[in-house]
Short mmCIF file of C-alpha atoms in Angstrom, two decimals:
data_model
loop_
_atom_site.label_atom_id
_atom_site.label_comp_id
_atom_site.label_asym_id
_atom_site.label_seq_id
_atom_site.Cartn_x
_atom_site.Cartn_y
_atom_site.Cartn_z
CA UNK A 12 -11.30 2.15 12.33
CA UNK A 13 -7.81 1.18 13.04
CA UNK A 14 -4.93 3.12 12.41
CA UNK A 15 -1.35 3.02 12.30
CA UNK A 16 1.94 5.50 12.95
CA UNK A 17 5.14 5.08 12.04
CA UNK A 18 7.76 7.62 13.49
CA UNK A 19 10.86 9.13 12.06
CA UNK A 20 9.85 9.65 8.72
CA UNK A 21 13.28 10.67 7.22
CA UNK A 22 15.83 7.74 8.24
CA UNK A 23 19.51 8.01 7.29
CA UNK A 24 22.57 5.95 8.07
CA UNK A 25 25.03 4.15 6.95
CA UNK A 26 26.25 0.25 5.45
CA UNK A 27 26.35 -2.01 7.58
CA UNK A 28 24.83 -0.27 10.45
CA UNK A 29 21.55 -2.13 12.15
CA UNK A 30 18.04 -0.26 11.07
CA UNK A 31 14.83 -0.99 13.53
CA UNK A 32 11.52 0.89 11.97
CA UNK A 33 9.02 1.56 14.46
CA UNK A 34 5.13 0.77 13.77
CA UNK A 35 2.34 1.22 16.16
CA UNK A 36 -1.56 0.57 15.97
CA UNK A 37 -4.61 1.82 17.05
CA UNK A 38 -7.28 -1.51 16.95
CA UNK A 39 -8.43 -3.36 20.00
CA UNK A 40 -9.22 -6.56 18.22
CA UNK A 41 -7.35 -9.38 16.34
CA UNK A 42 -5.34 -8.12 13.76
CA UNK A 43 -2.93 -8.98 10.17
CA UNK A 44 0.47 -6.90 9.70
CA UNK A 45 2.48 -6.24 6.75
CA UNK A 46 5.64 -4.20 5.77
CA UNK A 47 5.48 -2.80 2.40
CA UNK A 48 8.95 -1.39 0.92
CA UNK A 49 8.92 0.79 -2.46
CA UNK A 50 12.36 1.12 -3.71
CA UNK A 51 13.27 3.63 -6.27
CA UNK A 52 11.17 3.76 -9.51
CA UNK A 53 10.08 -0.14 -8.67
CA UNK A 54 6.78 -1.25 -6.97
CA UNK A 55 5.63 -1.16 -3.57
CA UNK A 56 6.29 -4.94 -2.63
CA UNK A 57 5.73 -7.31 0.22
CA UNK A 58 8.49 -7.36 2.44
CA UNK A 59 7.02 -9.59 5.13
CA UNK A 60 3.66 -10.01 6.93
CA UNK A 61 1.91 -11.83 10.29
CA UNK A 62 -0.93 -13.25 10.54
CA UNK A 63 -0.52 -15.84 13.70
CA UNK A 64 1.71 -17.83 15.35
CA UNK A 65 5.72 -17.00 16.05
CA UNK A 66 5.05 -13.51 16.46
CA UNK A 67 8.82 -13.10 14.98
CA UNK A 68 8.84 -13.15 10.94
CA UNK A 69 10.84 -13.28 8.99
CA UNK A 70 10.35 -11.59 5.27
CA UNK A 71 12.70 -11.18 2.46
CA UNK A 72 16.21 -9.64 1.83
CA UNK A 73 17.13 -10.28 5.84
CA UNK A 74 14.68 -8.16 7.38
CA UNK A 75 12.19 -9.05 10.23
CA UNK A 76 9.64 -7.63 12.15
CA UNK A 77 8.19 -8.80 15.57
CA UNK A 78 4.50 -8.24 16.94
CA UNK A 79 3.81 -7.28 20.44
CA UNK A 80 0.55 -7.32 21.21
CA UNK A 81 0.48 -5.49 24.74
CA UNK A 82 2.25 -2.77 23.28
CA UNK A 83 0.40 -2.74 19.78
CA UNK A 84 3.46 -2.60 17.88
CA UNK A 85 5.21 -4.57 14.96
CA UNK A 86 8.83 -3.09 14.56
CA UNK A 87 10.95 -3.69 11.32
CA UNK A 88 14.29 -4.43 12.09
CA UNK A 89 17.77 -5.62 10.14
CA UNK A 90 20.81 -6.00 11.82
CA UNK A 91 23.14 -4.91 8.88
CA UNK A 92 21.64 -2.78 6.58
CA UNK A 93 23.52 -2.16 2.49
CA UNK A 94 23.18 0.72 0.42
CA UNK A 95 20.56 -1.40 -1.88
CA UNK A 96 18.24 -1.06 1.26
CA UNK A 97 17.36 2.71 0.64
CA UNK A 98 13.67 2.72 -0.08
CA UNK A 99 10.79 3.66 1.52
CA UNK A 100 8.81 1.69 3.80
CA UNK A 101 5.41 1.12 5.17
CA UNK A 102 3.51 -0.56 7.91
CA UNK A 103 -0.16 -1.50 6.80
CA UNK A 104 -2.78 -3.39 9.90
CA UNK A 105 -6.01 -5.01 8.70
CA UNK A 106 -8.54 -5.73 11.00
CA UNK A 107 -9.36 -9.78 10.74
CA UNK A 108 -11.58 -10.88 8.49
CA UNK A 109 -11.92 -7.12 6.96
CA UNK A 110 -9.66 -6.59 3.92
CA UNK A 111 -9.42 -2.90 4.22
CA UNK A 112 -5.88 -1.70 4.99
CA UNK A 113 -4.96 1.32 6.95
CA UNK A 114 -1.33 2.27 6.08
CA UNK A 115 1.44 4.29 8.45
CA UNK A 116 2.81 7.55 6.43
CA UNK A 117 6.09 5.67 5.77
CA UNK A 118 9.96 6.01 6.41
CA UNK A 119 12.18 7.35 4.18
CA UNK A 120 15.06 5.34 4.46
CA UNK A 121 18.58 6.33 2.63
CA UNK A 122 22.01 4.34 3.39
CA UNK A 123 25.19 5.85 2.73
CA UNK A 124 27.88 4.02 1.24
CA UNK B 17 3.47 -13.38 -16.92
CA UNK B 18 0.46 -12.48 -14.05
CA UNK B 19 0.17 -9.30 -12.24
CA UNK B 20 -1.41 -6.07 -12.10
CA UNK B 21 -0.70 -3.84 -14.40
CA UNK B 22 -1.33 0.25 -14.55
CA UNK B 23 -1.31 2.49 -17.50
CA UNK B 24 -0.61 4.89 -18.36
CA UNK B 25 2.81 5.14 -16.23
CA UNK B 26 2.78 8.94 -16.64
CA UNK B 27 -0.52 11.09 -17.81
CA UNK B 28 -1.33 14.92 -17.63
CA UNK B 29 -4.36 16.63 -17.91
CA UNK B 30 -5.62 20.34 -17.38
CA UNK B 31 -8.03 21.44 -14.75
CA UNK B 32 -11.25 20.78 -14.81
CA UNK B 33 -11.24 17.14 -17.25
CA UNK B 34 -12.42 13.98 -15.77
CA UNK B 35 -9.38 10.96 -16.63
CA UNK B 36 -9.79 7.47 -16.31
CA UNK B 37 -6.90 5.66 -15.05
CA UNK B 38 -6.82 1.71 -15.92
CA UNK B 39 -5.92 -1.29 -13.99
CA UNK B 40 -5.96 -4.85 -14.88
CA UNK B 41 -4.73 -8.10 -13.30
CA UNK B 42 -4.70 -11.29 -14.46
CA UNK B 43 -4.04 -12.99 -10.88
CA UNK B 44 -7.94 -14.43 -10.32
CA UNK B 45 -8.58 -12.20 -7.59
CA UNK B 46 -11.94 -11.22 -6.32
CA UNK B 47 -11.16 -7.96 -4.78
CA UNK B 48 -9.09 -4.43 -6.24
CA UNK B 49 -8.64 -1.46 -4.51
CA UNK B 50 -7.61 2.26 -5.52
CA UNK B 51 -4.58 3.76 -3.23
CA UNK B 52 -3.82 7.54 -3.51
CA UNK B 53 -0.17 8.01 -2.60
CA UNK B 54 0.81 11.67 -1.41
CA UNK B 55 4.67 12.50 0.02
CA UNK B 56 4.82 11.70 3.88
CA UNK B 57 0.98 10.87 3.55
CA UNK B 58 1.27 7.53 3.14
CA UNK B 59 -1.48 5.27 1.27
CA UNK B 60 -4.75 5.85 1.52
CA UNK B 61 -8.00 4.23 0.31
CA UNK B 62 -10.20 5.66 -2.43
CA UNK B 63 -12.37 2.71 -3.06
CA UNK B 64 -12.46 -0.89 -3.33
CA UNK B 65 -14.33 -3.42 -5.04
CA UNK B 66 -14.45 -6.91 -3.35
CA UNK B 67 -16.73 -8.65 -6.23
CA UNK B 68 -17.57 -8.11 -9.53
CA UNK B 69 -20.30 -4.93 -9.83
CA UNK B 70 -19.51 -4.11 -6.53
CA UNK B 71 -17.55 -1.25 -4.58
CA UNK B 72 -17.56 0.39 -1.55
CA UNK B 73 -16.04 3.92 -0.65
CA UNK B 74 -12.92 4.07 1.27
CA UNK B 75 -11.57 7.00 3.22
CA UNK B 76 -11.05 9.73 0.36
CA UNK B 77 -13.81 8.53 -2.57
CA UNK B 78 -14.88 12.35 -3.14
CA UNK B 79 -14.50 13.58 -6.20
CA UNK B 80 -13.97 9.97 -8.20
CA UNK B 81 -15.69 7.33 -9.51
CA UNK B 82 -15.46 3.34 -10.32
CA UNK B 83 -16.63 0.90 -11.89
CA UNK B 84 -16.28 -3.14 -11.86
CA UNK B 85 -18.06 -4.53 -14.93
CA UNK B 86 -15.10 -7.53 -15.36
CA UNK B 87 -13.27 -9.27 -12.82
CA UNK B 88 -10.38 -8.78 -14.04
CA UNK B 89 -10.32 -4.33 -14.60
CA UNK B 90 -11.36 -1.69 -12.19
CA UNK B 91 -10.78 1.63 -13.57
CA UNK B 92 -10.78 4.70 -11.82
CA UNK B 93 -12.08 7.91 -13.08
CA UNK B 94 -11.01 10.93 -11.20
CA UNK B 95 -13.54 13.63 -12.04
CA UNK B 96 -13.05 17.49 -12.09
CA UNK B 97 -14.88 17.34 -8.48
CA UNK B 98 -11.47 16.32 -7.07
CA UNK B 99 -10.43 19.29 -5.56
CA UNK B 100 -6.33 18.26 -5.58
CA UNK B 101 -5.95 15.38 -8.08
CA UNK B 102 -2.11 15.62 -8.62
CA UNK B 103 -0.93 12.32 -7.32
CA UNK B 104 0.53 8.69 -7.27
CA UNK B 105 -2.54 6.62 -7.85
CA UNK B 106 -1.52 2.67 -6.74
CA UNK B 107 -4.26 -0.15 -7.70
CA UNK B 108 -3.67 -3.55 -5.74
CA UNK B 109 -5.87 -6.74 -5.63
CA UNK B 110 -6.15 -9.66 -3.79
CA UNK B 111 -7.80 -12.84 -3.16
CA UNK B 112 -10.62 -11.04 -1.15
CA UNK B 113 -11.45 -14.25 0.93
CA UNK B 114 -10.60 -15.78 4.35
CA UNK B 115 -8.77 -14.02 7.40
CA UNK B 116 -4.81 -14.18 6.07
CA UNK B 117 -5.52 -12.24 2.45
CA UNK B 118 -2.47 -10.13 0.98
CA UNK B 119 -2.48 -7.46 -1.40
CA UNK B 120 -0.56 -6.79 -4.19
CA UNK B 121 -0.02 -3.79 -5.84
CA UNK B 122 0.64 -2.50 -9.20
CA UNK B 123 3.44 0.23 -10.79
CA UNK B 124 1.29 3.27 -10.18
CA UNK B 125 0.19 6.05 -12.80
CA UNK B 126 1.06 9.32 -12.18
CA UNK B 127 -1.32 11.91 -12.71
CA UNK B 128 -0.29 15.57 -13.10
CA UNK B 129 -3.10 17.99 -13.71
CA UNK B 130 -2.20 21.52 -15.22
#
């Protein structure tokens, strides 16, 4: 079964500065990736996912997130981060073909005015 | 206006009653799943259902139940077996077929047992 870490759980800093969420996996085969982000009070949504292809996405709101497959990872990044960013988010890996999602224990992300 | 939707939003219940917790979408998907969200834990699977009367057991099924009688409603019963039942309960759904499926997820219920 795969699953997935995400480091740094508590993540502060402030507007404008860049934010780049780590993500690694544990699965030897082909895999889908997805950032989840659950802002305050408000669903957890999709922020951006990968199936194939460019392995750089893009996803909503100016955030991105490239796969590396040698080093198992999928890293959330955004260069300039606003105070509407604070949320928390998660990194979820499904094997292919099996729709059963393992998801990383989240970061707690808070900007600063 | 589609989507999943989860009530109650809040609900509390003393030790030792079983509580269903309801979740309905009107999106046409095949498959639902039950997420059991616990600070710094994460999400984790408590059962999913990828076609209509059936469900399998994900990683933490002890102590609750399921059942899929209409495509559109999975409701979860969390039974007086569940040892630590105070939580964020998340249902999601999705399509359920071919390699790039995506799941979406409802508002959540929180459950406090007393």
């Amino acid at each position: 079964a795969q699953s997935v870490s995400q480091h740094n759980h508590h993540v502060i800093l402030s507007e404008a500065a860049s934010l780049e969420l780590g993500c690694n996996y544990s699965y030897g085969g082909t895999v889908n990736l997805f950032w989840y982000v659950q802002y305050p009070g408000q669903h957890l949504q999709l922020l951006l996912k990968y199936f194939s292809g460019d392995p750089l996405v893009k996803g909503i709101k100016g955030f991105e997130a490239e796969f590396i497959k040698s080093k198992f990872s999928f890293n959330l990044r955004k260069p300039s981060v606003q105070w509407s960013d604070t949320a928390e988010y998660f990194c979820a890996v499904n094997a292919r073909g099996n729709n059963r999602l393992a998801f990383g224990k989240g970061n707690q992300v808070v900007v600063i005015p | 206006d589609g989507g999943i939707t989860q009530s109650p939003k809040y609900l509390f219940r003393k030790e030792g009653q079983n509580v269903t917790l309801s979740c309905e979408q009107n999106l046409n998907h095949d498959a639902m799943y039950w997420y059991r969200q616990d600070p710094g834990q994460g999400l984790r699977l408590i059962y999913y259902s990828q076609i209509v009367n059936d469900f399998q057991k994900g990683d933490i099924a002890e102590g609750y139940s399921v059942s899929r009688e209409k495509k559109e409603s999975f409701p979860l019963t969390v039974t007086s077996a569940q040892k630590n039942p105070t939580a964020f309960y998340l249902c999601a759904s999705s399509m359920g077929r071919g390699f790039d499926d995506t799941q979406y997820f409802g508002p959540g219920t929180r459950l406090t047992v007393l």
